[in-house]
Amino acid sequence: MSVLSGYEVRDATPARPALPTELRRRLHRAMVVGRAFNRQATAFSRQGRLAVYPSSRGQEACQVGSVLAVRPTDWLFPTYRESVALLTRGIDPVEVLSLFRGDRHCGYNPRAEHTAPQCTPLATQCLHAAGLADAARMAGDPVVALAYIGDGATSEGDFHEALNYAAVRRAPVVFLVQNNQYAISVPLAKQTAARTLADKAAGYGMPGVRVDGNDVLEVYHAVREAADRARSGGGPTLVEAVTYRLEAHTNADDDSRYRPEGEAEDWADRDPVVRLEERLLAEGVLDTEAVAEVEAAATAFAAELSARFDESPRRDPMELFQHVYHQLPPHLREQAARLAAELAAAHEEE
Ligand SMILES: Cc1ncc(C[n+]2csc(CCOP(=O)(O)OP(=O)(O)O)c2C)c(N)n1
Ligand SMILES: [Mg+2]
């Protein structure tokens, strides 16, 4: 534990009461299903059924632990990496993948799910989270915003502005940095000279907490404590979850070009799903039959997703020109006319 400028930056505290058995089983099931989802979505990208997929294999503890630590009425502000978080929230898996098949919309209704669209412009979601949380605070609405961000995106100006704003306004936000060690090919050591990413909290005047992101129970406790503090008027917290992305950045990336040999294997030994399973088996919370049942459910879930995936409706390409301009500017009118002509010609050929 260390103290920086009067704000506690602590590495995880081990002494906490055990979570209820049902909750621990739920965390395990969600992680196994999340792992199956990552596997299936990566397969879709290889089969050409999905344009792109940023896998979070290895980061399931961060995503599952954080979502289950907040209330369903709290808002999530995810990045492209957070598919498993959205799945854990209960969003239909086909809708979760809409963005990655090239649809112009995010797939789900953000208001109904209390979940913003998955954000690709780095760190902008942090500003949205700070704004929503501050509005909720002013309205007396007990809502917390949980903003996800990667290690690399903490170098963005928007990250700084969001944390500064949230701290000054005591907005109820939990900023969860998944430090998966890389921003595409850029390792953390080339990203920041800070000792840890949690240390950055001190500069904004908010608590910073660093946890083992491959331990779902630690993530759960840290996010839960931060959310409780935010809800009771204590302002925002920065949580750094130290983890590792076991796959490439997306299917368009070759991680063998920048990872030191043996690194991924070392992290695979700290696999969050295996760790939780071993622990719950040792504690008698799960037995081998229960583990087999969860595995079978996850396999069935992936098979059903695969069967449903290609059934979803094909969209009209002309939708590209809707919903942005009330009146299309001339160059887009021209493009729309060209596309309409191309589609009509293709239709005649069929
Ligand atoms: C403003 C902005 N700049 C650059 C990019 C291109 N880009 C996409 S992902 C990425 C790396 C982000 O790394 P990190 O924040 O660590 O998140 P991770 O992908 O590891 O989850 C970059 C540079 C972008 N999407 N938005
Ligand atoms: Mg990263």
Coordinates of C-alpha atoms and ligand atoms in Angstrom, one line a residue:
M1 CA 0.0 0.0 0.0
S2 CA 1.3 3.5 -0.8
V3 CA 0.0 7.0 -0.2
L4 CA 0.2 9.6 -2.9
S5 CA -0.7 13.2 -2.4
G6 CA -3.2 12.2 0.4
Y7 CA -5.0 9.7 -1.8
E8 CA -4.8 6.0 -1.2
V9 CA -3.4 4.0 -4.1
R10 CA -3.6 0.4 -2.9
D11 CA -2.9 -2.9 -4.3
A12 CA -5.8 -5.3 -3.6
T13 CA -6.7 -6.0 0.0
P14 CA -7.2 -9.7 0.5
A15 CA -9.3 -9.6 3.7
R16 CA -12.9 -9.4 2.7
P17 CA -15.9 -11.5 3.6
A18 CA -16.6 -14.3 1.0
L19 CA -19.3 -13.5 -1.5
P20 CA -22.6 -15.5 -1.3
T21 CA -22.3 -18.9 -2.9
E22 CA -25.0 -18.2 -5.5
L23 CA -23.1 -15.1 -6.6
R24 CA -19.8 -16.9 -6.9
R25 CA -21.5 -19.6 -9.1
R26 CA -23.1 -16.9 -11.2
L27 CA -19.7 -15.2 -11.7
H28 CA -18.3 -18.6 -12.8
R29 CA -21.1 -19.4 -15.2
A30 CA -20.9 -15.9 -16.8
M31 CA -17.1 -16.2 -17.3
V32 CA -17.4 -19.7 -18.9
V33 CA -20.2 -18.4 -21.2
G34 CA -18.1 -15.3 -21.9
R35 CA -15.2 -17.5 -22.9
A36 CA -17.4 -19.5 -25.2
F37 CA -18.7 -16.3 -26.7
N38 CA -15.2 -15.0 -27.4
R39 CA -14.3 -18.3 -29.0
Q40 CA -17.4 -18.3 -31.2
A41 CA -17.1 -14.7 -32.3
T42 CA -13.4 -15.2 -33.2
A43 CA -14.6 -18.2 -35.3
F44 CA -17.2 -16.0 -37.0
S45 CA -14.4 -13.5 -38.0
R46 CA -12.3 -16.4 -39.5
Q47 CA -15.3 -17.7 -41.3
G48 CA -16.0 -14.4 -42.9
R49 CA -19.3 -14.1 -41.0
L50 CA -18.1 -11.1 -39.0
A51 CA -16.1 -8.2 -40.4
V52 CA -13.9 -7.8 -37.3
Y53 CA -13.8 -9.1 -33.7
P54 CA -11.7 -7.6 -30.9
S55 CA -11.5 -10.7 -28.6
S56 CA -11.4 -10.2 -24.8
R57 CA -10.1 -13.8 -24.1
G58 CA -8.1 -13.5 -20.9
Q59 CA -10.1 -10.4 -19.8
E60 CA -13.3 -12.1 -18.8
A61 CA -12.8 -11.5 -15.1
C62 CA -12.7 -7.8 -15.6
Q63 CA -15.8 -7.7 -17.7
V64 CA -18.0 -10.1 -15.8
G65 CA -16.8 -9.0 -12.3
S66 CA -17.5 -5.3 -13.1
V67 CA -21.0 -5.8 -14.6
L68 CA -22.2 -8.0 -11.8
A69 CA -20.9 -5.5 -9.2
V70 CA -23.2 -2.7 -10.4
R71 CA -27.0 -2.5 -10.6
P72 CA -28.9 -3.2 -13.8
T73 CA -30.1 0.5 -13.7
D74 CA -26.5 1.7 -13.6
W75 CA -25.1 2.8 -17.0
L76 CA -22.2 1.0 -18.8
F77 CA -20.0 2.9 -21.2
P78 CA -18.2 0.2 -23.1
T79 CA -15.4 0.2 -25.8
Y80 CA -15.2 -2.2 -28.7
R81 CA -13.5 -4.7 -26.3
E82 CA -16.4 -5.1 -24.0
S83 CA -18.6 -7.7 -25.8
V84 CA -18.5 -10.0 -22.8
A85 CA -19.6 -7.2 -20.5
L86 CA -22.6 -6.6 -22.7
L87 CA -23.4 -10.3 -22.8
T88 CA -23.2 -10.4 -19.0
R89 CA -25.6 -7.5 -18.8
G90 CA -28.1 -9.6 -20.6
I91 CA -28.0 -8.1 -24.1
D92 CA -28.8 -10.5 -26.9
P93 CA -25.5 -11.9 -28.3
V94 CA -26.6 -11.3 -31.9
E95 CA -27.2 -7.7 -31.0
V96 CA -23.9 -7.4 -29.3
L97 CA -22.1 -8.4 -32.5
S98 CA -24.1 -6.0 -34.8
L99 CA -21.4 -3.3 -34.8
F100 CA -18.7 -5.8 -35.9
R101 CA -20.6 -7.0 -38.9
G102 CA -20.7 -3.5 -40.2
D103 CA -24.2 -2.4 -39.3
R104 CA -24.5 1.4 -38.9
H105 CA -26.2 1.0 -35.5
C106 CA -25.1 -0.6 -32.3
G107 CA -27.6 -3.4 -32.4
Y108 CA -29.4 -2.8 -29.1
N109 CA -31.5 -0.1 -27.5
P110 CA -29.0 1.8 -25.2
R111 CA -31.8 3.3 -23.1
A112 CA -33.5 0.0 -22.5
E113 CA -30.2 -1.7 -21.6
H114 CA -28.7 1.2 -19.8
T115 CA -25.7 0.6 -22.0
A116 CA -24.1 3.1 -24.4
P117 CA -23.1 1.9 -27.8
Q118 CA -19.6 0.3 -27.9
C119 CA -17.3 3.1 -28.6
T120 CA -14.4 3.0 -31.1
P121 CA -13.0 6.6 -30.8
L122 CA -10.7 6.1 -27.9
A123 CA -11.7 7.6 -24.5
T124 CA -14.7 9.5 -25.8
Q125 CA -17.0 7.2 -23.8
C126 CA -15.4 8.6 -20.6
L127 CA -16.8 12.0 -21.3
H128 CA -20.2 10.6 -22.0
A129 CA -20.1 8.7 -18.7
A130 CA -19.0 11.8 -16.8
G131 CA -21.9 13.8 -18.4
L132 CA -24.6 11.2 -17.7
A133 CA -23.4 10.7 -14.2
D134 CA -23.3 14.4 -13.4
A135 CA -26.8 14.9 -14.8
A136 CA -28.0 12.0 -12.7
R137 CA -26.4 13.5 -9.6
M138 CA -28.1 16.8 -10.2
A139 CA -31.4 15.1 -10.7
G140 CA -31.0 13.1 -7.5
D141 CA -31.2 9.9 -9.5
P142 CA -29.1 7.2 -7.7
V143 CA -27.4 6.1 -11.0
V144 CA -23.7 5.2 -11.3
A145 CA -21.8 5.2 -14.7
L146 CA -19.2 2.5 -15.3
A147 CA -16.8 3.7 -18.0
Y148 CA -14.5 1.1 -19.5
I149 CA -11.1 2.1 -21.0
G150 CA -7.9 0.5 -22.1
D151 CA -4.4 1.2 -20.9
G152 CA -3.4 2.9 -24.2
A153 CA -6.5 5.2 -24.2
T154 CA -5.4 6.7 -20.9
S155 CA -3.0 8.8 -23.0
E156 CA -5.9 10.5 -24.7
G157 CA -6.9 14.1 -23.8
D158 CA -10.5 13.0 -23.4
F159 CA -9.5 10.6 -20.6
H160 CA -7.9 13.6 -18.8
E161 CA -10.9 15.8 -19.3
A162 CA -13.4 13.2 -18.2
L163 CA -11.5 12.4 -15.0
N164 CA -11.0 16.0 -14.2
Y165 CA -14.6 17.0 -14.8
A166 CA -16.0 14.0 -12.9
A167 CA -13.7 14.7 -9.9
V168 CA -14.5 18.4 -9.7
R169 CA -18.2 17.7 -10.0
R170 CA -18.1 14.7 -7.7
A171 CA -20.0 12.8 -10.5
P172 CA -20.8 9.2 -9.7
V173 CA -18.5 7.4 -12.2
V174 CA -16.3 4.4 -11.9
F175 CA -13.5 4.5 -14.5
L176 CA -12.3 0.9 -15.0
V177 CA -9.0 0.7 -16.9
Q178 CA -8.4 -2.8 -18.2
N179 CA -4.6 -2.7 -18.4
N180 CA -4.1 -5.6 -20.9
Q181 CA -0.5 -4.5 -21.4
Y182 CA -0.9 -3.4 -25.0
A183 CA -2.5 -0.7 -27.3
I184 CA -2.4 -2.8 -30.4
S185 CA 1.4 -3.3 -30.7
V186 CA 2.5 -0.6 -28.2
P187 CA 3.4 -2.0 -24.8
L188 CA 2.6 -0.2 -21.6
A189 CA 6.2 0.8 -21.0
K190 CA 6.1 2.9 -24.2
Q191 CA 2.7 4.3 -23.3
T192 CA 3.4 5.9 -19.9
A193 CA 6.1 6.7 -17.4
A194 CA 3.7 6.5 -14.5
R195 CA 4.5 3.8 -11.9
T196 CA 1.0 2.5 -12.3
L197 CA -2.1 3.7 -14.1
A198 CA -4.0 3.8 -10.8
D199 CA -1.5 6.4 -9.7
K200 CA -3.0 8.8 -12.2
A201 CA -6.0 9.2 -10.0
A202 CA -4.0 11.3 -7.5
G203 CA -3.6 14.1 -10.1
Y204 CA -7.4 14.4 -10.3
G205 CA -8.1 14.2 -6.6
M206 CA -9.9 10.8 -6.7
P207 CA -9.1 7.5 -5.2
G208 CA -7.1 5.1 -7.3
V209 CA -7.2 1.3 -6.8
R210 CA -5.1 -1.4 -8.5
V211 CA -6.4 -4.9 -8.6
D212 CA -5.5 -8.3 -10.1
G213 CA -7.8 -8.2 -13.2
N214 CA -7.5 -12.0 -13.6
D215 CA -9.2 -12.5 -10.2
V216 CA -12.9 -11.9 -10.7
L217 CA -13.6 -11.6 -7.0
E218 CA -11.0 -8.8 -6.6
V219 CA -12.5 -7.0 -9.6
Y220 CA -16.0 -7.4 -8.2
H221 CA -15.1 -6.0 -4.8
A222 CA -13.2 -3.1 -6.2
V223 CA -15.9 -2.0 -8.5
R224 CA -18.6 -2.6 -5.9
E225 CA -16.8 -0.4 -3.4
A226 CA -16.2 2.3 -5.9
A227 CA -19.9 2.2 -7.1
D228 CA -21.2 2.3 -3.5
R229 CA -19.0 5.3 -2.8
A230 CA -20.1 7.1 -6.0
R231 CA -23.7 6.5 -5.2
S232 CA -23.5 7.9 -1.7
G233 CA -22.0 11.2 -3.0
G234 CA -18.3 10.2 -2.6
G235 CA -17.4 11.0 -6.3
P236 CA -15.5 9.0 -8.9
T237 CA -12.8 6.3 -8.6
L238 CA -10.2 5.0 -11.0
V239 CA -9.8 1.3 -10.9
E240 CA -6.9 -0.3 -12.7
A241 CA -7.4 -4.0 -13.4
V242 CA -4.1 -5.6 -14.4
T243 CA -4.8 -8.3 -17.0
Y244 CA -3.6 -9.6 -20.4
R245 CA -5.2 -9.9 -23.9
L246 CA -4.5 -13.5 -24.8
E247 CA -5.4 -13.0 -28.5
A248 CA -4.3 -10.4 -31.1
H249 CA -5.8 -6.9 -31.0
T250 CA -8.4 -8.0 -33.6
N251 CA -8.4 -10.7 -36.3
A252 CA -6.7 -8.1 -38.5
D253 CA -3.6 -8.0 -36.2
D254 CA -0.6 -10.3 -36.0
D255 CA 0.6 -10.3 -32.4
S256 CA 3.5 -12.6 -33.0
R257 CA 5.3 -9.5 -34.5
Y258 CA 5.4 -7.6 -31.2
R259 CA 5.0 -10.0 -28.2
P260 CA 8.2 -11.3 -26.6
E261 CA 8.4 -15.1 -26.9
G262 CA 6.8 -17.0 -24.0
E263 CA 4.9 -13.9 -22.6
A264 CA 1.4 -15.1 -23.6
E265 CA 2.1 -18.6 -22.3
D266 CA 3.1 -17.0 -18.9
W267 CA -0.2 -15.2 -18.8
A268 CA -2.1 -18.2 -19.9
D269 CA -1.0 -19.8 -16.6
R270 CA -3.0 -17.1 -14.9
D271 CA -6.1 -17.7 -16.9
P272 CA -9.0 -16.1 -15.0
V273 CA -11.5 -18.8 -15.9
V274 CA -9.3 -21.7 -14.8
R275 CA -8.2 -19.8 -11.6
L276 CA -11.8 -19.2 -10.5
E277 CA -12.8 -22.8 -11.3
E278 CA -9.9 -24.3 -9.3
R279 CA -10.7 -22.0 -6.4
L280 CA -14.4 -22.8 -6.3
L281 CA -13.8 -26.5 -6.7
A282 CA -11.3 -26.4 -3.7
E283 CA -13.8 -24.5 -1.6
G284 CA -16.6 -26.9 -2.5
V285 CA -18.7 -24.1 -4.1
L286 CA -18.6 -26.2 -7.3
D287 CA -18.1 -29.9 -7.9
T288 CA -17.0 -31.6 -11.2
E289 CA -20.6 -32.3 -12.2
A290 CA -21.5 -28.6 -11.8
V291 CA -18.5 -27.6 -13.8
A292 CA -19.5 -30.1 -16.6
E293 CA -23.0 -28.7 -16.6
V294 CA -21.8 -25.1 -17.0
E295 CA -19.4 -26.2 -19.8
A296 CA -22.3 -28.0 -21.6
A297 CA -24.5 -24.9 -21.2
A298 CA -21.8 -22.7 -22.7
T299 CA -21.2 -25.1 -25.7
A300 CA -25.0 -25.1 -26.3
F301 CA -25.1 -21.3 -26.1
A302 CA -22.3 -21.0 -28.7
A303 CA -24.1 -23.5 -31.0
E304 CA -27.4 -21.6 -30.8
L305 CA -25.6 -18.3 -31.4
S306 CA -24.0 -19.8 -34.5
A307 CA -27.4 -21.1 -35.8
R308 CA -29.1 -17.8 -35.2
F309 CA -26.3 -15.6 -36.4
D310 CA -27.0 -15.6 -40.2
E311 CA -30.7 -15.4 -39.8
S312 CA -30.8 -11.8 -38.7
P313 CA -32.3 -9.5 -41.3
R314 CA -30.1 -8.1 -44.1
R315 CA -30.1 -4.4 -44.0
D316 CA -30.8 -2.0 -46.8
P317 CA -27.5 -0.3 -47.8
M318 CA -29.5 2.9 -48.5
E319 CA -29.8 3.3 -44.7
L320 CA -26.3 4.6 -44.8
F321 CA -27.7 8.0 -45.9
Q322 CA -30.4 8.2 -43.2
H323 CA -30.4 9.6 -39.7
V324 CA -27.5 12.0 -39.9
Y325 CA -28.7 14.9 -42.1
H326 CA -32.2 16.3 -42.3
Q327 CA -31.4 17.3 -45.9
L328 CA -28.5 15.5 -47.6
P329 CA -25.7 17.8 -48.8
P330 CA -25.2 17.7 -52.6
H331 CA -22.2 15.3 -52.6
L332 CA -24.1 12.7 -50.5
R333 CA -27.2 13.1 -52.6
E334 CA -25.0 12.3 -55.6
Q335 CA -23.5 9.2 -53.8
A336 CA -27.0 8.0 -52.8
A337 CA -28.2 8.3 -56.4
R338 CA -25.2 6.3 -57.6
L339 CA -25.7 3.6 -54.9
A340 CA -29.4 3.3 -55.7
A341 CA -28.5 2.9 -59.4
E342 CA -25.9 0.2 -58.6
L343 CA -28.4 -1.7 -56.4
A344 CA -31.1 -1.5 -59.0
A345 CA -28.7 -2.9 -61.7
A346 CA -27.6 -5.7 -59.4
H347 CA -31.2 -6.5 -58.6
E348 CA -32.0 -6.8 -62.4
E349 CA -29.0 -9.2 -62.8
E350 CA -30.3 -11.5 -60.1
Ligands
LIG1 C1 -9.0 8.6 -31.0 C2 -8.5 7.3 -31.6 N1 -7.2 7.2 -31.9 C3 -6.7 6.0 -32.5 C4 -7.6 5.0 -32.6 C5 -7.0 3.7 -33.2 N2 -7.0 2.6 -32.2 C6 -8.0 1.7 -32.1 S1 -7.7 0.6 -30.8 C7 -6.3 1.4 -30.4 C8 -5.5 0.9 -29.2 C9 -6.2 1.1 -27.9 O1 -5.5 0.4 -26.9 P1 -6.1 0.3 -25.4 O2 -6.7 1.6 -25.0 O3 -5.0 -0.3 -24.6 O4 -7.3 -0.7 -25.6 P2 -7.3 -2.3 -26.0 O5 -7.5 -2.3 -27.5 O6 -6.0 -2.9 -25.5 O7 -8.5 -2.9 -25.3 C10 -6.0 2.4 -31.3 C11 -4.8 3.3 -31.2 C12 -8.9 5.1 -32.3 N3 -9.8 4.1 -32.4 N4 -9.4 6.3 -31.8
MG2 MG -4.8 -2.3 -24.0

